[in-house]
XYZ file of C-alpha atoms in Angstrom:
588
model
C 0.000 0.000 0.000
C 2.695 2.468 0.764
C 5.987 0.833 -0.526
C 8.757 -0.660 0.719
C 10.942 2.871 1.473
C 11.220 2.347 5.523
C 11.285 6.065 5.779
C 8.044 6.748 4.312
C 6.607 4.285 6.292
C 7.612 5.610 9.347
C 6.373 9.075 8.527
C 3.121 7.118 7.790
C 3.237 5.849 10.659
C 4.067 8.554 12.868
C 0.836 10.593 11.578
C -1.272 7.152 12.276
C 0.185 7.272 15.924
C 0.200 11.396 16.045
C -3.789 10.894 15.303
C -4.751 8.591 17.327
C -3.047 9.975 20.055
C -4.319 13.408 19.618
C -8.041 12.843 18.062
C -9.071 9.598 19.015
C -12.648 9.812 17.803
C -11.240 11.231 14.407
C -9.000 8.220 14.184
C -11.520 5.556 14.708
C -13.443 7.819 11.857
C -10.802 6.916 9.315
C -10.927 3.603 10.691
C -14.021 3.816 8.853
C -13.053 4.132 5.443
C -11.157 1.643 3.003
C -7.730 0.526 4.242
C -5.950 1.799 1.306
C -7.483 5.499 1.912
C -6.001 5.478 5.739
C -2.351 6.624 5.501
C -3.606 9.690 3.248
C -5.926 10.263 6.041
C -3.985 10.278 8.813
C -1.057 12.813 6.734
C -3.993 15.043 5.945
C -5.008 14.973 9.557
C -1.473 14.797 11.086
C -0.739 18.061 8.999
C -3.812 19.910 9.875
C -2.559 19.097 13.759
C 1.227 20.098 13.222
C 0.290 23.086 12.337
C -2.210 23.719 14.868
C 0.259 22.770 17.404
C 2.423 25.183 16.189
C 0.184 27.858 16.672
C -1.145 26.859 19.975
C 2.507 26.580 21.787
C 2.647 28.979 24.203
C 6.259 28.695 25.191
C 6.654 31.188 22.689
C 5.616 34.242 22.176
C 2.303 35.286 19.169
C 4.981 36.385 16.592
C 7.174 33.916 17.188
C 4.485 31.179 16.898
C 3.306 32.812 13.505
C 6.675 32.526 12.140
C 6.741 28.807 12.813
C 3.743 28.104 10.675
C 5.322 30.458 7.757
C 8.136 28.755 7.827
C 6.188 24.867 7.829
C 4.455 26.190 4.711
C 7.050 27.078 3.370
C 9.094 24.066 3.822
C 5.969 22.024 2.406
C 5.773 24.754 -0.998
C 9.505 23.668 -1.699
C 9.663 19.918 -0.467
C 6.350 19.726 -2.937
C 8.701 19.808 -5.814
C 11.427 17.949 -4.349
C 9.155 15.100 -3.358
C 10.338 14.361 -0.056
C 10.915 16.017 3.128
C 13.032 15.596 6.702
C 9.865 16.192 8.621
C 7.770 13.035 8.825
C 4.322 14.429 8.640
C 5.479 16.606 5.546
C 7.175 13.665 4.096
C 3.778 11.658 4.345
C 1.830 14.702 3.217
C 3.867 14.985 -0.044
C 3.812 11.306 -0.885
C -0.333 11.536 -0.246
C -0.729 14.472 -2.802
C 1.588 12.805 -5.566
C -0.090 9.288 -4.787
C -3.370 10.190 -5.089
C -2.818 13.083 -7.361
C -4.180 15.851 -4.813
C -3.607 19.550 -5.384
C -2.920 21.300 -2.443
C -3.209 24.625 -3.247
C -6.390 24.990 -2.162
C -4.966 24.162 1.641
C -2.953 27.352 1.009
C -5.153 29.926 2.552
C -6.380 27.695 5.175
C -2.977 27.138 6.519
C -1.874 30.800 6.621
C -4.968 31.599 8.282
C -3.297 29.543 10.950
C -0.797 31.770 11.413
C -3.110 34.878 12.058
C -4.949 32.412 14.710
C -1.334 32.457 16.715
C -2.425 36.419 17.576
C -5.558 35.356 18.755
C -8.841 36.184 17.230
C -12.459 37.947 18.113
C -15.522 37.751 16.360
C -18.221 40.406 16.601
C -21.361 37.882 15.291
C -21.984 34.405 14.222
C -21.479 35.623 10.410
C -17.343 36.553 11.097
C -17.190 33.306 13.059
C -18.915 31.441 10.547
C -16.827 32.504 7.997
C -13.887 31.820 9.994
C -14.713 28.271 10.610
C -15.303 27.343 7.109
C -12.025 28.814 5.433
C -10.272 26.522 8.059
C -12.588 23.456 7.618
C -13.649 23.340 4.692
C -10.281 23.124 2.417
C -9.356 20.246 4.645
C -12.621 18.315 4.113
C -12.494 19.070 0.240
C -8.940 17.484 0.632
C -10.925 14.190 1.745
C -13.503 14.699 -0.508
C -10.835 14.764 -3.656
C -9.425 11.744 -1.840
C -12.504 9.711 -2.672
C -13.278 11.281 -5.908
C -9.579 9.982 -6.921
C -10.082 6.735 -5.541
C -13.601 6.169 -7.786
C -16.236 6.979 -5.076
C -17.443 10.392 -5.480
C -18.624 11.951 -2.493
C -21.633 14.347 -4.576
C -23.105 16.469 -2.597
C -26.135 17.987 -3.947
C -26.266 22.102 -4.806
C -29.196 22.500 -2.427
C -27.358 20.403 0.040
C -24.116 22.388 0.528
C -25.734 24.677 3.154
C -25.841 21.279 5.115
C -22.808 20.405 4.410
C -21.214 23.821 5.612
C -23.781 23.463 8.953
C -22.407 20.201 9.620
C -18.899 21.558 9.924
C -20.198 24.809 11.740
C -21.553 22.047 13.997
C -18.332 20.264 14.348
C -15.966 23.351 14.519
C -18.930 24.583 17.626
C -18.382 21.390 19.710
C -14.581 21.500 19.234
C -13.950 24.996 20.492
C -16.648 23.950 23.308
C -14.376 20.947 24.095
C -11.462 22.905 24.361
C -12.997 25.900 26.500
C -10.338 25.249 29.062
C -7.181 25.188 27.194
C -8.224 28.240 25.020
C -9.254 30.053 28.268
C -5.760 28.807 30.053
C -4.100 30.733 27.075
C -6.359 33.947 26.548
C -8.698 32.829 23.914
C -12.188 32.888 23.467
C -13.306 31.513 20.298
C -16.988 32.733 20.526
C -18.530 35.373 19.131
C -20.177 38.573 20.920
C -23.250 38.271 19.501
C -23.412 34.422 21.251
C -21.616 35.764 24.320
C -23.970 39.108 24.857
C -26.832 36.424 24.730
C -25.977 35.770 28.389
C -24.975 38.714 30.574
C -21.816 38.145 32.437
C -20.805 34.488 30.556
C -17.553 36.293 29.255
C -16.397 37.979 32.129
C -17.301 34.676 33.913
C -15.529 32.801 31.720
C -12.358 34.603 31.290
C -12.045 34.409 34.728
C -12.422 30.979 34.834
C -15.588 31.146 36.865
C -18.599 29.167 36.704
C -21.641 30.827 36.821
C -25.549 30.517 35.927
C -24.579 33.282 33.213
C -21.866 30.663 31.944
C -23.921 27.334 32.129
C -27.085 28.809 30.258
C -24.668 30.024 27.314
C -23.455 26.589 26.892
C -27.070 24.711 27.465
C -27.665 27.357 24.302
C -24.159 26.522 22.761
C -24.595 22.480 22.941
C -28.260 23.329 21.648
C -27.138 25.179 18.498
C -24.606 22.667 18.103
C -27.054 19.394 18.203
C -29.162 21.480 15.410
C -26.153 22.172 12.864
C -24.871 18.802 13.123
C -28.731 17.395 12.276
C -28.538 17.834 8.662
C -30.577 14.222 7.652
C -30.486 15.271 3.793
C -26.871 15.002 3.638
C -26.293 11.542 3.485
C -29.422 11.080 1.013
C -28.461 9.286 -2.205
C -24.557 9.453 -1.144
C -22.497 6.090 -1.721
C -22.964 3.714 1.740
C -19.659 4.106 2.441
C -19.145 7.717 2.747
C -22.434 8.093 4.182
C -21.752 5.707 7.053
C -18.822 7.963 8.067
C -20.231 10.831 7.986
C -23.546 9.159 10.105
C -21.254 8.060 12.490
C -19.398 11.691 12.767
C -22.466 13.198 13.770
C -23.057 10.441 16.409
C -19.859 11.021 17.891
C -20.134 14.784 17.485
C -24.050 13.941 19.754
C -21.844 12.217 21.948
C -19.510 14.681 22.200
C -22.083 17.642 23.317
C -23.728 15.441 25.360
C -20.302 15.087 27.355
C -19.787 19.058 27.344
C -23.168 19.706 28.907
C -22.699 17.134 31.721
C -19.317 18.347 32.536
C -21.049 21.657 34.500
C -18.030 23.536 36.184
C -15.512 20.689 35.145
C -15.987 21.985 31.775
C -13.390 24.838 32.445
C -11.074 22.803 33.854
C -10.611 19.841 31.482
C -11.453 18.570 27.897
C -14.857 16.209 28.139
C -14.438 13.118 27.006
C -17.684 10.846 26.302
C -17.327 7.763 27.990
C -15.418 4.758 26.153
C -18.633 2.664 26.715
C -20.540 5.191 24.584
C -18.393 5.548 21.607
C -17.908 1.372 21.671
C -21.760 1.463 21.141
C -21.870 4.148 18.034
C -18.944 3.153 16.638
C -19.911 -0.986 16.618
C -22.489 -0.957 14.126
C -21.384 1.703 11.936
C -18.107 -0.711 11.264
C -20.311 -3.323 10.344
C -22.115 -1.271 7.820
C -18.483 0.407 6.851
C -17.163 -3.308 6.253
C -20.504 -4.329 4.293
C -20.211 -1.143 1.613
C -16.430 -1.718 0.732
C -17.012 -5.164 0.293
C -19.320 -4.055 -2.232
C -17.397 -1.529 -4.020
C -13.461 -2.153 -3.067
C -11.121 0.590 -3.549
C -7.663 -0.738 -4.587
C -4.212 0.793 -3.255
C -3.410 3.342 -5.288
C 0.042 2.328 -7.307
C 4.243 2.769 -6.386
C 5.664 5.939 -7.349
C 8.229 4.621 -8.662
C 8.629 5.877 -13.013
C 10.207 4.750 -15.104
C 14.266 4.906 -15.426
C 13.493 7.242 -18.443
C 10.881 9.645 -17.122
C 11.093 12.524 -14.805
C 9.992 11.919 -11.282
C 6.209 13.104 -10.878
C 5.810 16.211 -8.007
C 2.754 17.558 -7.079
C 1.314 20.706 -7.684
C 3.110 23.546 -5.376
C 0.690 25.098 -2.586
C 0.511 27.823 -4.461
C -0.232 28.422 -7.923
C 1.694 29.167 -10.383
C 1.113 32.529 -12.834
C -2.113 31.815 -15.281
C -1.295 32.191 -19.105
C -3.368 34.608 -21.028
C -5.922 33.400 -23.036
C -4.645 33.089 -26.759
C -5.929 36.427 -29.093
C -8.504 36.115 -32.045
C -7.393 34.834 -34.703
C -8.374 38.559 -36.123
C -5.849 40.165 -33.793
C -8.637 42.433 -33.074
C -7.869 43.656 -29.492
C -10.971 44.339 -26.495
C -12.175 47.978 -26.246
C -10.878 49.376 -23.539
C -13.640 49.902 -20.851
C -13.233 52.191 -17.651
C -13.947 50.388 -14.142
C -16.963 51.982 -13.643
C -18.494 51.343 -16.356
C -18.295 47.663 -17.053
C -20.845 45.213 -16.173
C -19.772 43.070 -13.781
C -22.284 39.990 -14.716
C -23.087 39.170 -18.034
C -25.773 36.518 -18.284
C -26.042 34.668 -22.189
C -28.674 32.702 -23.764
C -27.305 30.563 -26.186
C -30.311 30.303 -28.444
C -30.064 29.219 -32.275
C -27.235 25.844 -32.214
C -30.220 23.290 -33.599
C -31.317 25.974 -36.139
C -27.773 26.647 -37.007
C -27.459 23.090 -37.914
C -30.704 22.603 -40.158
C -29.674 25.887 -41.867
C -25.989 23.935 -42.711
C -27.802 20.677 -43.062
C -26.764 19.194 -39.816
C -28.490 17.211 -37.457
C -29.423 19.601 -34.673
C -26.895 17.700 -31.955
C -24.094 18.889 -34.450
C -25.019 22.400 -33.342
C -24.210 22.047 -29.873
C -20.983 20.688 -30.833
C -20.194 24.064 -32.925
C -21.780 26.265 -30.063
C -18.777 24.601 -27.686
C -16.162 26.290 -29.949
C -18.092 29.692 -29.335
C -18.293 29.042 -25.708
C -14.652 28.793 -25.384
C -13.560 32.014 -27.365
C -16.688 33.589 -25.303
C -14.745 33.188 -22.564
C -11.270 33.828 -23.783
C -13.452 37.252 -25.083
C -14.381 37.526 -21.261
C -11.083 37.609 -19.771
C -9.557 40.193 -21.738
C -12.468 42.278 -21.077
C -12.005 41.709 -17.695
C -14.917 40.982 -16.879
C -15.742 39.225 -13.123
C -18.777 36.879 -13.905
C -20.056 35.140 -16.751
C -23.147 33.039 -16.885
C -24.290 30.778 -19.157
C -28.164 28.888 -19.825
C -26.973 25.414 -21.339
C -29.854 23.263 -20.125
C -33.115 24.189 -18.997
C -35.678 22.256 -16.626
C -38.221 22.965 -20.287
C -35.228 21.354 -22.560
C -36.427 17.754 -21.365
C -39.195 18.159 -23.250
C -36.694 17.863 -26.630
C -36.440 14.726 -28.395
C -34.482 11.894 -26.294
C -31.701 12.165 -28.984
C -31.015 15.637 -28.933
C -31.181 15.873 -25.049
C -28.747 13.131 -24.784
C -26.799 14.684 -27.117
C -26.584 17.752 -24.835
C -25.315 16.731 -21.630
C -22.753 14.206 -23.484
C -21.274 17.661 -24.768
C -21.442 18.927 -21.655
C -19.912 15.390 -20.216
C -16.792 15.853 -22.166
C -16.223 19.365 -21.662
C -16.351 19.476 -18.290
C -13.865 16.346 -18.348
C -11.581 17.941 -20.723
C -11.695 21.184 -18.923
C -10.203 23.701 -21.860
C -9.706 26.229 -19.153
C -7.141 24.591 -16.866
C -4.355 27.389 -17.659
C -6.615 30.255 -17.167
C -7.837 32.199 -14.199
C -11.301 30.632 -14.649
C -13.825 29.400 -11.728
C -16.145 26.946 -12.892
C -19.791 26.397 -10.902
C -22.914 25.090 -12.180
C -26.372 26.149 -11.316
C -29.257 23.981 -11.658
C -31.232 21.094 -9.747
C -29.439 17.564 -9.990
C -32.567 15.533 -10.798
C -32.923 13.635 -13.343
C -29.119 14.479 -14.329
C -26.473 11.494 -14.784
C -25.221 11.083 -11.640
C -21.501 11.069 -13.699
C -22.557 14.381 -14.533
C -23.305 15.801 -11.776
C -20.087 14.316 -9.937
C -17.839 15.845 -12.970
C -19.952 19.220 -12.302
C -19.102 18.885 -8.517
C -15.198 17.680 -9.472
C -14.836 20.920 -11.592
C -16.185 23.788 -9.287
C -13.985 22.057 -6.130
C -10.542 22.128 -8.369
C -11.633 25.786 -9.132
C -12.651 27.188 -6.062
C -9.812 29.112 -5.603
C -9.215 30.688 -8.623
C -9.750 34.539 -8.807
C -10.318 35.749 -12.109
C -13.499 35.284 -14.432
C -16.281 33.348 -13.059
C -18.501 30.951 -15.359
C -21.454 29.448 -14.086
C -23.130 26.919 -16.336
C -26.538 26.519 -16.108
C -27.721 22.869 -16.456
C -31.265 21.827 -15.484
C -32.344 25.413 -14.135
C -35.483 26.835 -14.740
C -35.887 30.420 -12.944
C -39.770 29.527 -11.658
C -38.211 26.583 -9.769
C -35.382 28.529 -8.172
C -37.865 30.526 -6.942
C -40.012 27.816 -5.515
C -37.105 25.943 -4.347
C -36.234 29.684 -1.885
C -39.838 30.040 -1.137
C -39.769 26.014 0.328
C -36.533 26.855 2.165
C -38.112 30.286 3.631
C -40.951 28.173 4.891
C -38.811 25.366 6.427
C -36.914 28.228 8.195
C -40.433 29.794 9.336
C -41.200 26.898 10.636
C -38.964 26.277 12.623
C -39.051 29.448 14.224
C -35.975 31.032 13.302
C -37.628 33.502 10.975
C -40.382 35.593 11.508
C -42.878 35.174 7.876
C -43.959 38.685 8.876
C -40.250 40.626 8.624
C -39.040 38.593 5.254
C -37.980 40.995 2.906
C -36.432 40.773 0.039
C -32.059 40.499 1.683
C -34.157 37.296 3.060
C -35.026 36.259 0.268
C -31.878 36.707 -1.390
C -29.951 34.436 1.059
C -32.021 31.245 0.402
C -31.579 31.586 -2.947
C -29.709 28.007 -3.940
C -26.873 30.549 -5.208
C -26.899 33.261 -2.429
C -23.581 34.914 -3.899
C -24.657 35.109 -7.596
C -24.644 38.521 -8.073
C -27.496 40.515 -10.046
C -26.836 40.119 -13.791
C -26.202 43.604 -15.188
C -26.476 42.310 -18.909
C -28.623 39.311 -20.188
C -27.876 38.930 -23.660
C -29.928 36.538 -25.756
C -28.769 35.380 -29.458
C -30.810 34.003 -32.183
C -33.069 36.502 -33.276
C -35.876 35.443 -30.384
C -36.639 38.578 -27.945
C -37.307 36.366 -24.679
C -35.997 36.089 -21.248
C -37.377 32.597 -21.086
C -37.334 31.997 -17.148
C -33.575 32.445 -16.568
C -32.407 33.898 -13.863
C -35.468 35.650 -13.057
C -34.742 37.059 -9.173
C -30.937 38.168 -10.473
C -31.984 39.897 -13.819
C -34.447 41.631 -12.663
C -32.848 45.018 -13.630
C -30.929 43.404 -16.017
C -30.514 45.415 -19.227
C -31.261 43.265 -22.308
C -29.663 42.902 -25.754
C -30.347 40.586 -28.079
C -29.121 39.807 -31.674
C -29.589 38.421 -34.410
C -26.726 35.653 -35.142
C -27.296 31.868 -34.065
C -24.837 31.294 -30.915
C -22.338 28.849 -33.322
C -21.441 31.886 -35.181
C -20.578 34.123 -32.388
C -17.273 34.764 -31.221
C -15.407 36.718 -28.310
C -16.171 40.132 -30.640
C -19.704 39.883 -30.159
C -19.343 39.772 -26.504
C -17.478 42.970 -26.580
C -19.912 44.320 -28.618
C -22.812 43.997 -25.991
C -20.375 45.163 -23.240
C -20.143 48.188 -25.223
C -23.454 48.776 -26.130
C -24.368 48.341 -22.151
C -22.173 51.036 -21.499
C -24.270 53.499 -23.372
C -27.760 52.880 -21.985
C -28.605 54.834 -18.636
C -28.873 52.286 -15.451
C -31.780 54.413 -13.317
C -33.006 51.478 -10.906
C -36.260 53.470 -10.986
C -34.731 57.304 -10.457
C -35.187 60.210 -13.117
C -31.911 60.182 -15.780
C -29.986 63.032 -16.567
C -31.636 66.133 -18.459
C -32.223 65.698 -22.153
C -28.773 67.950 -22.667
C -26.270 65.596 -20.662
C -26.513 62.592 -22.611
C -24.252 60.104 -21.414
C -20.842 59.186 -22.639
C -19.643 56.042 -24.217
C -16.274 54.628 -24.138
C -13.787 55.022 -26.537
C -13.516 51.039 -28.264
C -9.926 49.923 -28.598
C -8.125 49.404 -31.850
């Protein structure tokens, strides 16, 4: 499984032995999964410790702790391309990433986050907190998640199911920092926010001096409560592969457990870590190997190979943490250059309809599939086009909820196209972020993991950002938000009297989509045909004549322009008849 170097297995098993000493409920977790996913487990999770520890020793001073991480992430960005490293838990890291073909860089920001942590942090709400948690969590959890995808068991989550997903962790990073209230207090920190804290007069001052108090043991009755309900996410498992769902089942069990333990500890609580009793986790953890065992028996995941190539090929490295410089995209064949567009003036969203490919193909005496082929080509110079521009978001309507109603063929034909292209990814040396909006019913599951695959490897890319639109209708997006506004009434945490519209906004299944400022339509039709109905809604519109095959990156700087001539009032009076406004000047 890992070779026959000694060294490497020691630093394998040095994390095994550094996790289960330090996280013994996360170690019988990976327990869980296949044996030949365990020693990339315990390096991810030996890693995410080491640098932890760094930043919690207190024999030094905040500085000097924050220099220690730097300097581990630094010795990980150059031992990356070596391949090896001194350090064991490095050495095991960098043998996981080129083993399993991980890219790392998305750990980059969650690591030097670390190194701000060593200075100690405050948050004024639940929002700064929130957002805290997740830049740590998450990139370490996508790690795992890339883990399975690599090793042939995609772990899809569902779009209207990442919410859950980030609760769940907001739930797990909750009953960690409750765990460790004493040690954080010992050293000065209190990793709650004020808006918690102010809930219960007199809990912080309690609790920084180390003082238990009604104050103190009502905040965390309301802590362990608000815990219990982000780890309850039932959905998340639904549909998931048995295997990955019986981990994560058995993570929120343990997670119960581990609550369960904080609220009985009372005034212990500030003097020691709780710790359910071993009785207890025997019980959860029992069955949930049984069911573990039963799913890889079913689906085995072999040991990935030896990286050992050939006498007469380089050694492969993985990818450094961080990225290397992103090529331009090549010019038009024309040489014809993008107007140049002040700041203020461009559109930052640009929404297209891609109407005319199966008319495009009758007209050329094609069948109509061959037109979605040819409307690929345009996508790709559309957003080559995009990127010169500079423009920030780009949004594209490939397959609505209505297209099923198509014949079988041509539907087929449709998400095959968009099968390969996401595989082949024609984008991977650009500064492009690929998501995908849409409902996953009724979609290939292989579709919708590829989907998945490509927005995780492109999270962290900064430049343009192209959503593809695949099974959205706008009259369901809106249904879905109304449903999830309801469930949220329901429960009591909103008040169906006070939504307004910011409300409605953030239960919208893509909360940070921002408004479309130009929805451009080709193929001579004059439409907005139910996309993106809540986010154009002060969209200005342009639509042309061409079919979409025959457009090119030009075209797109020709409705950019065009937008910067019309007058955005948002429902205010426009300038006087004599102050017309002024275009830009188009480039050569």
């Amino acid at each position: 499984m890992i070779g026959d170097d000694p060294a490497l297995r020691s630093a394998y098993r040095s994390c095994r032995d550094r996790t289960r000493r330090q996280d013994p409920a996360e170690y019988a977790l990976i327990q869980l999964v296949p044996v030949a996913l365990r020693p990339a487990c315990w390096a991810l999770w030996a890693a995410a410790n080491a640098i932890d520890d760094l930043a919690d020793d207190r024999t030094a001073s905040a500085g000097e702790r924050a220099a220690r991480v730097r300097r581990w992430i630094d010795a990980l960005e150059r031992e990356l391309t070596t391949g090896t490293s001194p350090d064991p838990v490095r050495r095991a890291l960098v043998d996981t990433a080129a083993r399993w073909r991980l890219d790392l860089s998305g750990l980059h920001h969650a690591m030097t986050e670390v190194a701000v942590d060593a200075h100690g942090r405050r948050f004024a709400d639940w929002s700064g907190w929130r957002t805290w948690g997740r830049g740590n969590l998450l990139p370490w959890f996508e790690q795992v998640r890339d883990l399975f995808d690599r090793a042939g068991v995609p772990v899809a989550l569902r779009l209207d199911r990442q919410e859950s997903y980030e609760r769940f962790l907001d739930g797990m990073r909750l009953a960690d920092i409750l765990s460790d209230l004493s040690a954080d207090l010992a050293q000065g920190d209190l990793l709650l926010p004020a808006e918690a804290l102010d809930r219960c007069p007199g809990a912080e001052e309690d609790l920084t001096a180390l003082r238990w108090s009604p104050a103190v043991a009502g905040l965390v009755a309301h802590l362990t409560d608000l815990g219990r309900q982000w780890v309850t996410q039932p959905s998340l498992t639904r549909g998931m592969h048995p295997g990955p769902a019986t981990v994560l089942a058995a993570m929120a069990d343990l997670l119960f457990a581990q609550l369960d333990a904080v609220d009985a500890a009372g005034p212990a609580l500030l003097r020691a870590r709780p710790r359910p009793a071993l009785l207890t986790t025997a019980r959860l953890l029992a069955p949930a190997r049984a069911r573990a065992a039963l799913a890889w028996s079913l689906t085995p995941v072999p040991a990935p190979p030896a990286r050992r190539p050939a006498p007469h090929l380089p050694a492969v490295h993985p990818r450094p943490l961080r990225r290397p410089a992103f090529r331009s995209p090549p010019p038009h064949p024309s040489g014809e250059r993008p107007p140049r567009i002040p700041a203020e003036r461009m559109p930052a969203h640009v929404a297209v309809i891609m109407d005319g490919n199966g008319r495009w193909a009758q007209r050329h005496g094609l069948p109509r599939h061959e037109g979605h082929q040819a409307g690929a080509a345009a996508v790709r110079d559309v957003v080559h086009g995009a990127l010169e521009i500079g423009l920030r978001h780009l949004t594209l309507y490939a397959f609505s909820t209505e297209n099923w109603k198509r014949d079988p063929e041509e539907t087929g034909a449709i998400l095959d196209l968009l099968r390969q292209e996401t595989r082949a990814y024609p984008f991977e040396d650009l500064d492009v972020r690929m998501r995908w909006h849409g409902r996953a019913d009724n979609l290939p599951q292989d579709l919708v993991d590829l989907l998945d695959m490509r927005e995780r490897s492109t999270r962290d890319r900064t430049g343009l950002t192209v959503t593809t639109c695949v099974n959205y209708g706008g009259r369901d997006e809106i249904a879905r938000t109304a449903a999830a506004l309801a469930r949220r009434a329901r429960s009591g945490r909103l008040d169906p009297d006070l939504i307004g519209e910011q409300d409605f906004a953030e239960h919208l299944p893509r909360p940070d989509m921002p408004d479309v400022d130009l929805l451009w339509r080709t193929g001579n039709e004059q439409r907005t045909s139910n996309f993106l109905p809540w986010q154009a809604a002060y969209a200005e519109l342009h639509f042309t004549p061409g079919h979409w095959p025959d457009v090119d990156r030009r075209d797109l700087w020709r409705a950019i322009t065009e937008y910067t001539r019309r007058q955005r009032r948002h429902g205010a009076a426009g300038p006087a008849p004599h102050e017309p406004a002024t275009a830009p000047r188009e480039g050569a």
